[in-house]
mmCIF file of C-alpha atoms and ligand atoms in Angstrom:
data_model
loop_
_atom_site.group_PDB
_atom_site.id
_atom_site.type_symbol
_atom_site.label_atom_id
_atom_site.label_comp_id
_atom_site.label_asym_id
_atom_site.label_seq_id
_atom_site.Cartn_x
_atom_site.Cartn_y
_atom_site.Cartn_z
ATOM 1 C CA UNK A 1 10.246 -60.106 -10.198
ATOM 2 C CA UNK A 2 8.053 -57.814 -11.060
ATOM 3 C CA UNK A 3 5.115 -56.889 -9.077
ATOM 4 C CA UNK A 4 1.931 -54.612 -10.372
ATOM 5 C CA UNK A 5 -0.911 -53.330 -7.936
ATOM 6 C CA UNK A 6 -2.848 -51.448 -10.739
ATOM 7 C CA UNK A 7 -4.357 -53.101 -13.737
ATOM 8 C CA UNK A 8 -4.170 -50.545 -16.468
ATOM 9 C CA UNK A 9 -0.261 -50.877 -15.700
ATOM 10 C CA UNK A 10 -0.271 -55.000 -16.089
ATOM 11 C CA UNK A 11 -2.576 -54.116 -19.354
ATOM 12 C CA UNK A 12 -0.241 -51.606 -20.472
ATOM 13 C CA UNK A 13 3.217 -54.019 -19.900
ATOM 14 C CA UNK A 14 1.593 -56.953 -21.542
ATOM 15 C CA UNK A 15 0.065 -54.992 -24.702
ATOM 16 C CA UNK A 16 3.397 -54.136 -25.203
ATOM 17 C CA UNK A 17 5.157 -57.336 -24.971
ATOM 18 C CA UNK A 18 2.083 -59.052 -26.814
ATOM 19 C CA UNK A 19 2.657 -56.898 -29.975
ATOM 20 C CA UNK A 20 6.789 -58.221 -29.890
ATOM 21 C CA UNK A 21 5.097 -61.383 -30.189
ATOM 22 C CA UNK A 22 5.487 -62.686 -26.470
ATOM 23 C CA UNK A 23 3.001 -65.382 -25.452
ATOM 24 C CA UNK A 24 1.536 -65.322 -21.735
ATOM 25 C CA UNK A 25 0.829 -68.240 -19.517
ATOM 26 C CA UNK A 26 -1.463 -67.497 -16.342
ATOM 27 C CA UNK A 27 -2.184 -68.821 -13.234
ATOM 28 C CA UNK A 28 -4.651 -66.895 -11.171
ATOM 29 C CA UNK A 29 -4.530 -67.790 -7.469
ATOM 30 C CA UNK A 30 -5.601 -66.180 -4.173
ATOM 31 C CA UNK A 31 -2.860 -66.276 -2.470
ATOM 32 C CA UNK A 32 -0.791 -68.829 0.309
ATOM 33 C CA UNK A 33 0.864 -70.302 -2.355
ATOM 34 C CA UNK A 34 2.372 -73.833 -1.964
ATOM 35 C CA UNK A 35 3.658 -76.495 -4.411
ATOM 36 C CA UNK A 36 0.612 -77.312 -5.853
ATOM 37 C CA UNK A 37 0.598 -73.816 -7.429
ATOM 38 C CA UNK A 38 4.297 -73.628 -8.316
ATOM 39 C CA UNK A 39 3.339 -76.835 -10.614
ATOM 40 C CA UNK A 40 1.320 -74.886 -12.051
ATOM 41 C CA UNK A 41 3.906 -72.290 -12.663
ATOM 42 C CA UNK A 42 5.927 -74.432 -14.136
ATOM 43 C CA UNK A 43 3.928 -75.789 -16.851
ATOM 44 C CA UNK A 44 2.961 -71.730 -17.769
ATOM 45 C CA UNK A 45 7.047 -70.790 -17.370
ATOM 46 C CA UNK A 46 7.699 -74.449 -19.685
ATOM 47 C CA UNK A 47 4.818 -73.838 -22.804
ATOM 48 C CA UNK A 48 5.105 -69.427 -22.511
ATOM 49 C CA UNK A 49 7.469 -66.927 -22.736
ATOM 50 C CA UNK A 50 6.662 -65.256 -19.822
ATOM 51 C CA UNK A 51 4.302 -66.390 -16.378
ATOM 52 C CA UNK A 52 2.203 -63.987 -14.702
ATOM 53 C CA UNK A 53 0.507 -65.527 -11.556
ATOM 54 C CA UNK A 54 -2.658 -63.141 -9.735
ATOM 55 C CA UNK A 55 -2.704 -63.131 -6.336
ATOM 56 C CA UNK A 56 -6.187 -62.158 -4.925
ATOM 57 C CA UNK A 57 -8.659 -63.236 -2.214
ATOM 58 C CA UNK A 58 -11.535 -62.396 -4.362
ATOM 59 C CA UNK A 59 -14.594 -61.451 -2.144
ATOM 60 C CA UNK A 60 -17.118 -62.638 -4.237
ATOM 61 C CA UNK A 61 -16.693 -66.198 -3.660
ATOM 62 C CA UNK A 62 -16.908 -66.197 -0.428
ATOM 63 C CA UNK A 63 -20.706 -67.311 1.383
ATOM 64 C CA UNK A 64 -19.266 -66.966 4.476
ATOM 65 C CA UNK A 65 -17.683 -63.777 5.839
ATOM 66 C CA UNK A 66 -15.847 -66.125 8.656
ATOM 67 C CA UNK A 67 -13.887 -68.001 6.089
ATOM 68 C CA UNK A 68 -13.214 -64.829 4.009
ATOM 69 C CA UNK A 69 -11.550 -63.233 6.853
ATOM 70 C CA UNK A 70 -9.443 -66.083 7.707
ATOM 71 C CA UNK A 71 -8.237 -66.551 4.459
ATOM 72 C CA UNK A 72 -3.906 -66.380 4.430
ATOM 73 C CA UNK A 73 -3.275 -62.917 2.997
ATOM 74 C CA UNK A 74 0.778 -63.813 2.716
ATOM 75 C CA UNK A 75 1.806 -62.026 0.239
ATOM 76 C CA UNK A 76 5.440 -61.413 0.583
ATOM 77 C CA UNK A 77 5.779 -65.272 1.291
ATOM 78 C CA UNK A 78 4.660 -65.815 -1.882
ATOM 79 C CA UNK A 79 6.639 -63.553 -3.817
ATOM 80 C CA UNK A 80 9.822 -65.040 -2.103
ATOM 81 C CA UNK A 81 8.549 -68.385 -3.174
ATOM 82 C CA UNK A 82 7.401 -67.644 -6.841
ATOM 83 C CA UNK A 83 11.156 -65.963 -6.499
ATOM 84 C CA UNK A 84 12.344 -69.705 -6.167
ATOM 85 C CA UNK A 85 11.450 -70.615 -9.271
ATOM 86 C CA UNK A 86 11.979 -67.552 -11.918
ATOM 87 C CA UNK A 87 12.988 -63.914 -11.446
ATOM 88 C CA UNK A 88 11.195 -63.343 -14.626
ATOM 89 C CA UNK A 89 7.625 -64.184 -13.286
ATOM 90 C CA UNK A 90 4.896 -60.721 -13.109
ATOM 91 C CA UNK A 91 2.484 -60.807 -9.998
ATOM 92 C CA UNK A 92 -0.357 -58.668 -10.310
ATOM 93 C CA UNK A 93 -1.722 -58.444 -6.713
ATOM 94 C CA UNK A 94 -4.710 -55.676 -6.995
ATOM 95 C CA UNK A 95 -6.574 -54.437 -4.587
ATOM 96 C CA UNK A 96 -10.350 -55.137 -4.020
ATOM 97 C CA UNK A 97 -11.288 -51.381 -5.310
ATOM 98 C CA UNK A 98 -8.692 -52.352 -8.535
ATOM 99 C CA UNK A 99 -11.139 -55.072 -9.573
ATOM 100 C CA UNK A 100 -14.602 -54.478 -8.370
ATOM 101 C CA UNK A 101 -14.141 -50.387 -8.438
ATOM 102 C CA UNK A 102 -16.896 -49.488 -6.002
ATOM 103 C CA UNK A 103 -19.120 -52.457 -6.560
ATOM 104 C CA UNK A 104 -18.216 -55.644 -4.593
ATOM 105 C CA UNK A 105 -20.427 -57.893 -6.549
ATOM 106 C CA UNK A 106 -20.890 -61.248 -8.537
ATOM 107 C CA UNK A 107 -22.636 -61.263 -11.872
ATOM 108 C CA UNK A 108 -24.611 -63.812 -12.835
ATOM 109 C CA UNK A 109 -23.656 -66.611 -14.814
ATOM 110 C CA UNK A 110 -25.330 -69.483 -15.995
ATOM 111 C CA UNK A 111 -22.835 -72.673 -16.580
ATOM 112 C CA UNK A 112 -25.384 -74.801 -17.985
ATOM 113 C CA UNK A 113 -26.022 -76.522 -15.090
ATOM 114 C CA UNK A 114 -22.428 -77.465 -14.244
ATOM 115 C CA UNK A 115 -22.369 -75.024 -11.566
ATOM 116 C CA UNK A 116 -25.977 -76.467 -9.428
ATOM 117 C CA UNK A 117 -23.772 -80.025 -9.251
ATOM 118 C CA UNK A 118 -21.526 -80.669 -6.014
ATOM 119 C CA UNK A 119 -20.135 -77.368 -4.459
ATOM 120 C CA UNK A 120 -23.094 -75.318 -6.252
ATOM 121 C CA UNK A 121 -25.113 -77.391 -3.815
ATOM 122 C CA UNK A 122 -23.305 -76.218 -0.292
ATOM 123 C CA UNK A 123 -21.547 -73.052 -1.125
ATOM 124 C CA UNK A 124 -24.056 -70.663 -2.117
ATOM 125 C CA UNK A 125 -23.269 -68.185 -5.125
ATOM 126 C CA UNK A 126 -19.743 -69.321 -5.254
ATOM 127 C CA UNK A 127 -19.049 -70.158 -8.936
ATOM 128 C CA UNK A 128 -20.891 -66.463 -10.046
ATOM 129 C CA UNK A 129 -17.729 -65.319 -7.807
ATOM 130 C CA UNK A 130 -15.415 -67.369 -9.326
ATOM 131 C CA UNK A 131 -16.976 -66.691 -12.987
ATOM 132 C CA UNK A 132 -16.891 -62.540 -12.208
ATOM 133 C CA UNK A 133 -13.216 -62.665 -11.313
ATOM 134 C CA UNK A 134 -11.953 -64.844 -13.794
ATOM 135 C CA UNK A 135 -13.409 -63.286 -16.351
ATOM 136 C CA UNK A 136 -12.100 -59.639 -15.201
ATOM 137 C CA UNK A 137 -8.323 -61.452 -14.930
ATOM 138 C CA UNK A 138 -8.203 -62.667 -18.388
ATOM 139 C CA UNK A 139 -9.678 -59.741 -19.923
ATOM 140 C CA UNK A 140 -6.813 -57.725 -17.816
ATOM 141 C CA UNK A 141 -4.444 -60.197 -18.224
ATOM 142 C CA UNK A 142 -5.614 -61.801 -21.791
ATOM 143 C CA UNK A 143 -3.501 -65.060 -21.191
ATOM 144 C CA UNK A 144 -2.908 -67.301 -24.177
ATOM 145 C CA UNK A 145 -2.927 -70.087 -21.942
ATOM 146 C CA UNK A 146 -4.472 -70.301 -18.323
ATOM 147 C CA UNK A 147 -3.553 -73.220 -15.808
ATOM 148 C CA UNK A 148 -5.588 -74.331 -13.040
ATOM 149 C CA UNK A 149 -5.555 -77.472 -11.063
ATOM 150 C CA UNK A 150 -7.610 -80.605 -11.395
ATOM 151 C CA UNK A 151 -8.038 -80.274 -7.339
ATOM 152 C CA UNK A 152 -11.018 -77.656 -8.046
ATOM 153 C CA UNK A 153 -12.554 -80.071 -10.917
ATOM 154 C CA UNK A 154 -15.845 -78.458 -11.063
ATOM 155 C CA UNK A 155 -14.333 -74.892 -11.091
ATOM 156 C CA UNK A 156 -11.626 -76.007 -13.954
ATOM 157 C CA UNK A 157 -14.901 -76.959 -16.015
ATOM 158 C CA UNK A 158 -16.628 -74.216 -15.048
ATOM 159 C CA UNK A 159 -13.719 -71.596 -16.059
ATOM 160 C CA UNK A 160 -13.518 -73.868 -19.777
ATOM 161 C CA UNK A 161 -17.322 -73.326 -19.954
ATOM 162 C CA UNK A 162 -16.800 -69.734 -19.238
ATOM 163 C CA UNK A 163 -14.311 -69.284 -21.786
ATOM 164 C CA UNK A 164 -16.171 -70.814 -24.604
ATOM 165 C CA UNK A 165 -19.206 -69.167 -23.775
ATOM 166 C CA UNK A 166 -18.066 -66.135 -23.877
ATOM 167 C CA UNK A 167 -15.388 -66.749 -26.827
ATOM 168 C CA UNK A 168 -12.534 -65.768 -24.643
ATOM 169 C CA UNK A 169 -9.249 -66.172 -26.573
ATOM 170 C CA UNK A 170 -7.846 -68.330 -24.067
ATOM 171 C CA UNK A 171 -6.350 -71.690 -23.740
ATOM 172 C CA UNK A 172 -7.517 -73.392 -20.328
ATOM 173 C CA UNK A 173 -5.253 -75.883 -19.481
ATOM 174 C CA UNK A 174 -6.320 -78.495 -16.458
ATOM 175 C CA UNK A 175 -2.945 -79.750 -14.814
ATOM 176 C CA UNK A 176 -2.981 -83.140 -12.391
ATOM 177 C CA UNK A 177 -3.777 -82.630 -8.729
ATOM 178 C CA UNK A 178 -0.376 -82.032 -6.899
ATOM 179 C CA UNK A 179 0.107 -84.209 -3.417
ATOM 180 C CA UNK A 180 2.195 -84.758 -0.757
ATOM 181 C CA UNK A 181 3.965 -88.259 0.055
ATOM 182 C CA UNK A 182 1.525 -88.894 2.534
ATOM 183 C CA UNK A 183 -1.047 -88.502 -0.587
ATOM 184 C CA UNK A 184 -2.926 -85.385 0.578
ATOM 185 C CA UNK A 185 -3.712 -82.805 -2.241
ATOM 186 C CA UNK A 186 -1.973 -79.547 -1.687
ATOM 187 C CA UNK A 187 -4.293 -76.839 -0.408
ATOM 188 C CA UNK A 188 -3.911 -73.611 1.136
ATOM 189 C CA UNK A 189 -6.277 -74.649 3.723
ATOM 190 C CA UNK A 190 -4.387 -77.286 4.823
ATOM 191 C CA UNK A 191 -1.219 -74.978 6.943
ATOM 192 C CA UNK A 192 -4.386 -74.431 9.115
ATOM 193 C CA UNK A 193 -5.115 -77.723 10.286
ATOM 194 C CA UNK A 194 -4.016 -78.802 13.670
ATOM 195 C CA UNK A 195 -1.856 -81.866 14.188
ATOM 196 C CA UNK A 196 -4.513 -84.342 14.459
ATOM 197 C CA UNK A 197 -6.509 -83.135 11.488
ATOM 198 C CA UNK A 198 -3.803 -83.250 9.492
ATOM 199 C CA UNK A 199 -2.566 -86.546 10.244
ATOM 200 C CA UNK A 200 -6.196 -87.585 9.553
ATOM 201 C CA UNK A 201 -6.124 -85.688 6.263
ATOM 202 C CA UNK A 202 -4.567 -87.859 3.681
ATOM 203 C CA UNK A 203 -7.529 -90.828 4.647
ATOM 204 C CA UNK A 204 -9.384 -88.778 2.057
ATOM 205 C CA UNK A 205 -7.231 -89.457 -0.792
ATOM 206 C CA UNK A 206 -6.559 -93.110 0.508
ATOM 207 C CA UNK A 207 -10.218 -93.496 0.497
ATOM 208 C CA UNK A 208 -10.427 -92.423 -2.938
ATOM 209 C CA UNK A 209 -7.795 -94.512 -4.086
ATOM 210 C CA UNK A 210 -9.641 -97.617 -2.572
ATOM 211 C CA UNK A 211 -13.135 -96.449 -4.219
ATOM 212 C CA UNK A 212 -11.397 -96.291 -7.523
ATOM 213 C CA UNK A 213 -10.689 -99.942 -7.443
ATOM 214 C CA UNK A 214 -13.882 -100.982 -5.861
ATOM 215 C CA UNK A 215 -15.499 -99.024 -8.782
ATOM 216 C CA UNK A 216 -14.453 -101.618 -11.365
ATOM 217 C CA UNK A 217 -16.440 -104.552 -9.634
ATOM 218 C CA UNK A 218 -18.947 -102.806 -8.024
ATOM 219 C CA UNK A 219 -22.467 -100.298 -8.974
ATOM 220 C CA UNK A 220 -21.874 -96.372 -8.126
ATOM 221 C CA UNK A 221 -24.484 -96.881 -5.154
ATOM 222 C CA UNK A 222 -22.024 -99.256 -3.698
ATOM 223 C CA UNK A 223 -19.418 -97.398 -3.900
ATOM 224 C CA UNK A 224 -20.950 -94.399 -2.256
ATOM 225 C CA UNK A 225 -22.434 -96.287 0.307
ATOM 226 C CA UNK A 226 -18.835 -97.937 1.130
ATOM 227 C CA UNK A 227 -17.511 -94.684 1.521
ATOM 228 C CA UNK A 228 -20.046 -93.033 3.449
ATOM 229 C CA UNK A 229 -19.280 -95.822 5.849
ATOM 230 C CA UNK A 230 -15.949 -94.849 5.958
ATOM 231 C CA UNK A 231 -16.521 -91.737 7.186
ATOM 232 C CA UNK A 232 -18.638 -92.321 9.616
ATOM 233 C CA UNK A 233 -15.857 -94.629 11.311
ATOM 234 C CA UNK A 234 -13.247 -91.624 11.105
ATOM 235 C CA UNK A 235 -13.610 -88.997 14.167
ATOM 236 C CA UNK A 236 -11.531 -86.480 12.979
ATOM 237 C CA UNK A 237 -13.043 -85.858 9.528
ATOM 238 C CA UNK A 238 -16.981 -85.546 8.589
ATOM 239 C CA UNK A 239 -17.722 -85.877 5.224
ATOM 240 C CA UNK A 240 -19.817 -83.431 3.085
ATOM 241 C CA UNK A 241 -20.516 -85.279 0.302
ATOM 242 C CA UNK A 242 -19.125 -88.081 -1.692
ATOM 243 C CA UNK A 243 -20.465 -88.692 -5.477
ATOM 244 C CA UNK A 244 -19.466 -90.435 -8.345
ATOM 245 C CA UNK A 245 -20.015 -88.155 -11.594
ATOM 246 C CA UNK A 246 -19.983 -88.002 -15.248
ATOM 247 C CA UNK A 247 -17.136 -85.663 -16.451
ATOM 248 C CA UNK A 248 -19.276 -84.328 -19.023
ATOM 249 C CA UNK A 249 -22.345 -82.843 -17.187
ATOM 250 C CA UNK A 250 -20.633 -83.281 -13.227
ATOM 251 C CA UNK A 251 -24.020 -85.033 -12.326
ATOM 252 C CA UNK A 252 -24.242 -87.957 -10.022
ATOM 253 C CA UNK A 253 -23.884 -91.739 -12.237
ATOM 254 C CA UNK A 254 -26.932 -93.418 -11.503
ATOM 255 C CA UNK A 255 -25.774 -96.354 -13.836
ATOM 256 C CA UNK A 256 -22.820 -96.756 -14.917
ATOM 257 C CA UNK A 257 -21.885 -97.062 -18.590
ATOM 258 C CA UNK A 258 -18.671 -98.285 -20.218
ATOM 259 C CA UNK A 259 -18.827 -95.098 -22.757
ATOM 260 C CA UNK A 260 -18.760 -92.498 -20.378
ATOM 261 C CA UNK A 261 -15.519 -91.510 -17.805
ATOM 262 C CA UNK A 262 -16.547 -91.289 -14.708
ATOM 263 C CA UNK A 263 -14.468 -89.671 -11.179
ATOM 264 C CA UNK A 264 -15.039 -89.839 -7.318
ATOM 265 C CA UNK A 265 -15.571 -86.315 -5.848
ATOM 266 C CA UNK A 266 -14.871 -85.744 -1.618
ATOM 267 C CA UNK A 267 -15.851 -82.911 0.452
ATOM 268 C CA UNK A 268 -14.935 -83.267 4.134
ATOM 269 C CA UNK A 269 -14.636 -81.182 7.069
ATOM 270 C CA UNK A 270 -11.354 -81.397 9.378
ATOM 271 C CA UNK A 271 -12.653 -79.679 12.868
ATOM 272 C CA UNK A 272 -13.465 -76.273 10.599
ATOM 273 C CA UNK A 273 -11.408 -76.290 7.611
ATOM 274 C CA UNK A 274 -13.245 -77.860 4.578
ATOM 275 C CA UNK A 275 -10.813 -79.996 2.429
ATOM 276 C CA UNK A 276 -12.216 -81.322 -1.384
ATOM 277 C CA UNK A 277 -10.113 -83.708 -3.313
ATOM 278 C CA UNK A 278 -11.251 -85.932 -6.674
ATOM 279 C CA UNK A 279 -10.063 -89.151 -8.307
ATOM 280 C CA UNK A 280 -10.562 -90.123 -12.129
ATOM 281 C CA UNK A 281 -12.175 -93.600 -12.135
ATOM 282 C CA UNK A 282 -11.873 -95.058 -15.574
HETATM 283 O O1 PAF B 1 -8.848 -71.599 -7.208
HETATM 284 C C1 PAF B 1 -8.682 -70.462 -6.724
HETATM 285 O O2 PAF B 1 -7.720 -70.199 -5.991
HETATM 286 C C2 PAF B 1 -9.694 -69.371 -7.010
HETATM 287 O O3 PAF B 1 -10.991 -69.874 -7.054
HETATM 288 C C3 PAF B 1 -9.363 -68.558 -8.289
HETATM 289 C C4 PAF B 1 -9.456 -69.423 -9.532
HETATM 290 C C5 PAF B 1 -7.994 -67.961 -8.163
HETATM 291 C C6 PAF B 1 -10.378 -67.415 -8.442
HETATM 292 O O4 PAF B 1 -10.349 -66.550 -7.347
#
């Protein structure tokens, strides 16, 4: 395992490798890794010859400097458990002054409109932070193929977005969400939730489940409004939102149409710790 702080040494290890005609896979992470991520690793260490997974809470993305402090920082639990699955993997875990030099700040993206949808609503400036950091880690590490999960939907078509717009020469891959028995989507939020939250936790994802059916007999509105009444029944978990979108454009179905694909988006608070999940409909 090989483990970089400093990106012009990641740069300068990958050039090399690139021009011996060694293909990278990527998975860019922030860190409190679990095994929704090492899916992800997988796939990269399966379709590449060689994985490099970024570990970095990335300050930018952050609206709220409580959460951003809280964050796991666990890094030598991670490498031990990226060890688990190949010796061969490179983490590049920079520091904040690596990636942002002296200026801690988001540019400003426009996703054409994907990014005002859902999150973009309640987590102010978040997808300029995601944008800004992804962009830096693929110019650094200039993946051929990047893998994120289909538990961050709107980011995942945000990042493919960002990559066409700006003709990045990568591949981004979306892989399926990865969840426990109990059906709960891994998250690295979820080692913080205490025991009654967490038993709560996996009503989300049985909710969604339950929606999905209901979808096929019934108008979005219903849906939504069978949901939200769901909710409000549950004491441990208060939900967000709940919306039923088009996968194209992320914006809310008003009516539903059998030539569009449609999926149920969740985001719900347990006590403090917000959990998001998402369920493809048709
Ligand atoms: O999904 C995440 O963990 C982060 O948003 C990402 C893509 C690593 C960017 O910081």
């Amino acid at each position: 395992m090989t483990i970089f702080n400093n990106k012009s040494e990641i740069q300068d290890h990958i050039s090399k490798a690139k021009s011996k005609g060694a293909t990278f896979g990527f998975v860019a992470t922030m860190g409190a890794l679990h095994n929704g991520h090492l899916s992800l690793v997988q796939s990269a260490l399966q379709e590449n010859d060689v994985c490099v997974v970024s570990v970095f809470v990335n300050p930018t993305q952050f609206d709220n400097v409580e959460d951003l402090k809280k964050y796991p920082r666990t890094l030598e639990q991670d490498v031990a458990l990226l060890k688990t699955v190949s010796n061969s993997i490179l983490v590049y875990a920079p520091s904040v002054e690596d990636i942002y030099g002296g200026n801690t700040k988001a540019e400003h993206f426009s996703f054409d409109g994907l990014e005002f949808e859902m999150e973009g609503q309640f987590r102010n400036g978040h997808f300029d932070g995601v944008g800004t950091i992804v962009k830096r880690l693929f110019e650094i590490v200039m993946p051929n193929i990047a893998y994120f999960g289909e538990k961050d939907y709107q980011q995942l078509a945000i990042i493919k977005k960002l990559a066409q717009k700006y003709n990045l020469p990568v591949i981004v891959k979306g892989c399926e969400i990865f969840r426990e028995d109990t059906g709960l989507a891994y998250s690295s939020r979820n080692s913080r939730l205490k025991p009654d939250y967490r038993n709560a936790a996996p009503f989300i994802f049985k909710t969604l489940t339950t929606a999905k059916v209901r979808f096929g007999t019934k108008s979005a509105k219903e849906v939504t409004k069978w949901v939200e009444t769901q909710f409000a029944k549950n004491k441990f978990l208060e939900l967000e939102y709940f919306v039923i979108a088009d996968i194209e454009t992320l914006k809310t179905v008003k009516r539903k149409s059998k030539f569009k694909t449609y999926r149920a988006f969740v985001a719900a608070y347990a006590d403090d710790i917000r959990l998001i999940d998402n369920i493809a409909l048709n």
